[in-house]
mmCIF file of C-alpha atoms in Angstrom:
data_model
loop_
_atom_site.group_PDB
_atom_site.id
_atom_site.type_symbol
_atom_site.label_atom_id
_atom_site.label_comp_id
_atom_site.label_asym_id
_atom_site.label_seq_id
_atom_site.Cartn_x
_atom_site.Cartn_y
_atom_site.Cartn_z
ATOM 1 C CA UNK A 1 -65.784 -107.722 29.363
ATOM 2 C CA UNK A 2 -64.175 -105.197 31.565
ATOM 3 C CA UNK A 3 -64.975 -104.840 34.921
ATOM 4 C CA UNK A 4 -64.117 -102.554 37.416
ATOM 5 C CA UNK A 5 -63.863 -103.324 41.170
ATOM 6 C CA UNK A 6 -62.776 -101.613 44.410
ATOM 7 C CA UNK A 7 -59.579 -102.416 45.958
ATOM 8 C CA UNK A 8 -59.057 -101.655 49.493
ATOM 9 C CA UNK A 9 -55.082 -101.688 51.693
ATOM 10 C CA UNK A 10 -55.248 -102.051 55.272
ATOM 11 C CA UNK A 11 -52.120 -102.186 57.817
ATOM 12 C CA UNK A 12 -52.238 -105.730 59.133
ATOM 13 C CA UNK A 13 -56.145 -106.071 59.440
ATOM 14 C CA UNK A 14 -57.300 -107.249 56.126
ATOM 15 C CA UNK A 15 -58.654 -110.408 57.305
ATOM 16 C CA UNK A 16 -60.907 -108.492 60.093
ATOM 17 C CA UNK A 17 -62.588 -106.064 57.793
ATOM 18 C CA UNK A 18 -62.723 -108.595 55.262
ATOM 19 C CA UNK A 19 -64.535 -111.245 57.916
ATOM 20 C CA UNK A 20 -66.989 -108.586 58.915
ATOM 21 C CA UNK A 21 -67.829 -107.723 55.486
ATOM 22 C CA UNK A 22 -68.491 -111.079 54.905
ATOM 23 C CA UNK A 23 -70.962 -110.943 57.585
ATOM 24 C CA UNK A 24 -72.951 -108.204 56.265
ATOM 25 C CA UNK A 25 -72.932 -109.131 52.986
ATOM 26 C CA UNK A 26 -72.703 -113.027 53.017
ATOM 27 C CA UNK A 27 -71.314 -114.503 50.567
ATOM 28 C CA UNK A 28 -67.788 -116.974 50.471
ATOM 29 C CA UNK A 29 -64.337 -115.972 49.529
ATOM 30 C CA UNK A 30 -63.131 -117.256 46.113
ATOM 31 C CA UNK A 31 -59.107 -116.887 47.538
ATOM 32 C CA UNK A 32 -57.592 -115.821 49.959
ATOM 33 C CA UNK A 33 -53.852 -115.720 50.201
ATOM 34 C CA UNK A 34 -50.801 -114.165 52.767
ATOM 35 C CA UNK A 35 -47.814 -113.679 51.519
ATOM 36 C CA UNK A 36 -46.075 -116.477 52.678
ATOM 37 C CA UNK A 37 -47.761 -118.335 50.242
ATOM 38 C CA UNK A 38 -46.148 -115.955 47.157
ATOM 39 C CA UNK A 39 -42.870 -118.106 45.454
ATOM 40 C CA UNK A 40 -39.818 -116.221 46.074
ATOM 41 C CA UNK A 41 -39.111 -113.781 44.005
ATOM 42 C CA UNK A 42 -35.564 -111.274 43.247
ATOM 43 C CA UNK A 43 -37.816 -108.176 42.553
ATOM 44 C CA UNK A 44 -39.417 -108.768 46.527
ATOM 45 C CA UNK A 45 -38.075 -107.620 48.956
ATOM 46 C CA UNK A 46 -37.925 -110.083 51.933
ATOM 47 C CA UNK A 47 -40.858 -110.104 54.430
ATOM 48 C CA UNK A 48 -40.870 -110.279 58.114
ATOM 49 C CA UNK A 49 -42.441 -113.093 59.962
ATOM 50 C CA UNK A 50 -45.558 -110.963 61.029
ATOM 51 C CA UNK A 51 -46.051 -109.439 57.747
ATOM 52 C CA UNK A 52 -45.797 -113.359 56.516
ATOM 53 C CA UNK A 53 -49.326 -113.280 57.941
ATOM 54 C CA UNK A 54 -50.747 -110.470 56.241
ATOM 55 C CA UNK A 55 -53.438 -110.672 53.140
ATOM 56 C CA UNK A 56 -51.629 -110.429 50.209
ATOM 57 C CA UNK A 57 -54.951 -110.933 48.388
ATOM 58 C CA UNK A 58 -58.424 -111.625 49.147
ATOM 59 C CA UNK A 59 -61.838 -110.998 47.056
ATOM 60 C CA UNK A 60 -65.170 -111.010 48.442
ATOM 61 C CA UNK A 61 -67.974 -110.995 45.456
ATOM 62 C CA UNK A 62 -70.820 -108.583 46.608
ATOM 63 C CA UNK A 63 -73.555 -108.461 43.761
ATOM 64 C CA UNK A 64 -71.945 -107.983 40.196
ATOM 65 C CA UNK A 65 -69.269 -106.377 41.945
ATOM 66 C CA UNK A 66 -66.126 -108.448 43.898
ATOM 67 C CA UNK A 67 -64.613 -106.028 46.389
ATOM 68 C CA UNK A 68 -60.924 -107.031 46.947
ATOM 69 C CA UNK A 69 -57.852 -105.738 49.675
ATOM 70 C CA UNK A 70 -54.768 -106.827 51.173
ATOM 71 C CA UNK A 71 -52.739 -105.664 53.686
ATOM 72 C CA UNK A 72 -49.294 -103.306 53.400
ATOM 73 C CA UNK A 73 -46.098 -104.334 53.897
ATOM 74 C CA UNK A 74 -42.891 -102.352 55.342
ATOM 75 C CA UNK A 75 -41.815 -102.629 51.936
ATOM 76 C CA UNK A 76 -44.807 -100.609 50.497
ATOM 77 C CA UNK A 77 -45.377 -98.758 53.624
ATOM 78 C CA UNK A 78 -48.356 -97.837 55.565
ATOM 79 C CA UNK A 79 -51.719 -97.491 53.868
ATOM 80 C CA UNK A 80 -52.998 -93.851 54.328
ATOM 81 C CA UNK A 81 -56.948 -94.494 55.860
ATOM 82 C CA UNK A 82 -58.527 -92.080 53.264
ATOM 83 C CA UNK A 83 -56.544 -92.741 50.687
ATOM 84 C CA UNK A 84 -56.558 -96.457 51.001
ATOM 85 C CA UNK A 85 -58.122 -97.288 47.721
ATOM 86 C CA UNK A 86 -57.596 -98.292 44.314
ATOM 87 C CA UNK A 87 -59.522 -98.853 41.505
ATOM 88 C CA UNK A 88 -59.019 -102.310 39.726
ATOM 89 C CA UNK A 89 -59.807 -103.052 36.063
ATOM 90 C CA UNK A 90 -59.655 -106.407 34.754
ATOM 91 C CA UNK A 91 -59.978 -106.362 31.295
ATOM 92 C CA UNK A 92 -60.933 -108.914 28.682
ATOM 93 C CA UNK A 93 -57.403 -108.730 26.648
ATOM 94 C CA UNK A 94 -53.612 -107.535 27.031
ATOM 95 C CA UNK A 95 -53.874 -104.820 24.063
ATOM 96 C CA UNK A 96 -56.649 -103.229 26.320
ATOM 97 C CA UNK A 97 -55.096 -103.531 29.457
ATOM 98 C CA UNK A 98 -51.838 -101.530 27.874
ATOM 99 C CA UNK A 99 -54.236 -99.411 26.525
ATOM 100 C CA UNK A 100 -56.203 -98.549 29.592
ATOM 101 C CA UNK A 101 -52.471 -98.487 31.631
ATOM 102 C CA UNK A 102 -51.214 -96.156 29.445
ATOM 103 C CA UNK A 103 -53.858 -93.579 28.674
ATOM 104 C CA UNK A 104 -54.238 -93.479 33.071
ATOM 105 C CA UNK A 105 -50.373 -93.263 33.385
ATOM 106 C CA UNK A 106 -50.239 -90.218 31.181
ATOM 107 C CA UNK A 107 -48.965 -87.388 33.723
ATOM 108 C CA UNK A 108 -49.245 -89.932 36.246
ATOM 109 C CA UNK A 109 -46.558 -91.873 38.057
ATOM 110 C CA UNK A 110 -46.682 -95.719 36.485
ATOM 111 C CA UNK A 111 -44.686 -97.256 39.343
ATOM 112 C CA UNK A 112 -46.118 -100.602 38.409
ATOM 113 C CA UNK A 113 -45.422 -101.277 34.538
ATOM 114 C CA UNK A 114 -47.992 -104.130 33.235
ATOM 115 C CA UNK A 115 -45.777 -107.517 33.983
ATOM 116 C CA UNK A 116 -46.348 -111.084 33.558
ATOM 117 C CA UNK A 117 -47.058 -112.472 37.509
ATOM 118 C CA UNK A 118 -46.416 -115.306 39.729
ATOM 119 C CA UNK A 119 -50.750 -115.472 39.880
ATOM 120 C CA UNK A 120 -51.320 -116.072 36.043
ATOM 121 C CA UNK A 121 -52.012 -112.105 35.105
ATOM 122 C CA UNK A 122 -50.563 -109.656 33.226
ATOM 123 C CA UNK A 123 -50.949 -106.438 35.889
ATOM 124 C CA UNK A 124 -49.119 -103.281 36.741
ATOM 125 C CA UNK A 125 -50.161 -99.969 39.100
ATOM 126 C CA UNK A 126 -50.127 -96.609 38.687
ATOM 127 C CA UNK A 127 -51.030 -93.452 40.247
ATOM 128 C CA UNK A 128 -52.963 -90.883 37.530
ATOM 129 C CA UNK A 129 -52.302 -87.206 37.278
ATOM 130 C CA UNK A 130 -55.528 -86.257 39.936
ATOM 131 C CA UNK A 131 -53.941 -88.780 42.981
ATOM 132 C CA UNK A 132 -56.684 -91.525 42.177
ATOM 133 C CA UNK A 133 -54.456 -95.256 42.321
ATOM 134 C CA UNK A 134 -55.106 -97.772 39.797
ATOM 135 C CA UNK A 135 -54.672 -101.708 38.980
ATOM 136 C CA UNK A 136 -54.880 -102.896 35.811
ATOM 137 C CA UNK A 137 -55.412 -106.586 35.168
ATOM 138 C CA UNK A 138 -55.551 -109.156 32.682
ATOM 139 C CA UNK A 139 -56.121 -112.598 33.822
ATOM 140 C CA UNK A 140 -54.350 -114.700 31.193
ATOM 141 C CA UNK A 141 -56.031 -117.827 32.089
ATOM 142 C CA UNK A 142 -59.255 -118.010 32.797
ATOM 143 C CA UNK A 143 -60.544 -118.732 36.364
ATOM 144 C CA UNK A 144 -62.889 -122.397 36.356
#
């Protein structure tokens, strides 16, 4: 089934808001990962020893919703507080996640194309034609 999910970028204090949102909510963290932990990879560029630190990924279920973030990088750039946000749909198959990718990406800018990743998921980012950022995910293997 598809679901769709807020995804927030902070600069370098991902944890914190994630921590206090865990305190008003409740609730336990299924993963959360810096990038130090990703493998190396020629399409990365490398990362500092403080952004080594940062969340790369963390998810936080709230309901029937899971609110996820992570923290920019120099190589991404500073997040833009107000613009921040993305909308993530994980869908239940890869002919509906190209689907959904492409029909967004019309007009847009798809600086993300769907790719296999180091996580298990077929995923790729775009911007659409109205500004609004997007993820689009397929998890290939299911989570236990």
């Amino acid at each position: 089934m598809t679901q769709v999910n807020p995804y927030l970028i902070f600069n370098g204090n991902c944890e914190e808001a994630f921590l206090f949102y865990q305190s008003v909510f409740g609730g336990e963290f299924p993963y959360m990962g810096r990038f130090k932990d990703m493998p190396a990879d020629d399409n990365c560029p490398p990362i500092s020893e403080e952004e080594a630190n940062r969340i790369m990924h963390v998810s936080l279920p709230i309901g029937n919703t899971v609110i996820m973030g992570s923290d920019s990088t120099s190589g991404s750039g500073d997040a833009i507080i107000g613009t921040n946000i993305s909308i993530s749909v994980n869908t239940s198959s890869k002919a509906e996640a190209d689907s959904i990718y492409n029909g967004l990406a019309t007009g847009g800018n798809a600086f993300m194309p769907m790719t296999q990743t180091f996580w298990g998921a077929y995923f790729g980012m775009l911007k659409d034609k109205f500004g609004i950022n997007w993820m689009v995910n397929f998890d290939e293997a299911p989570k236990a």
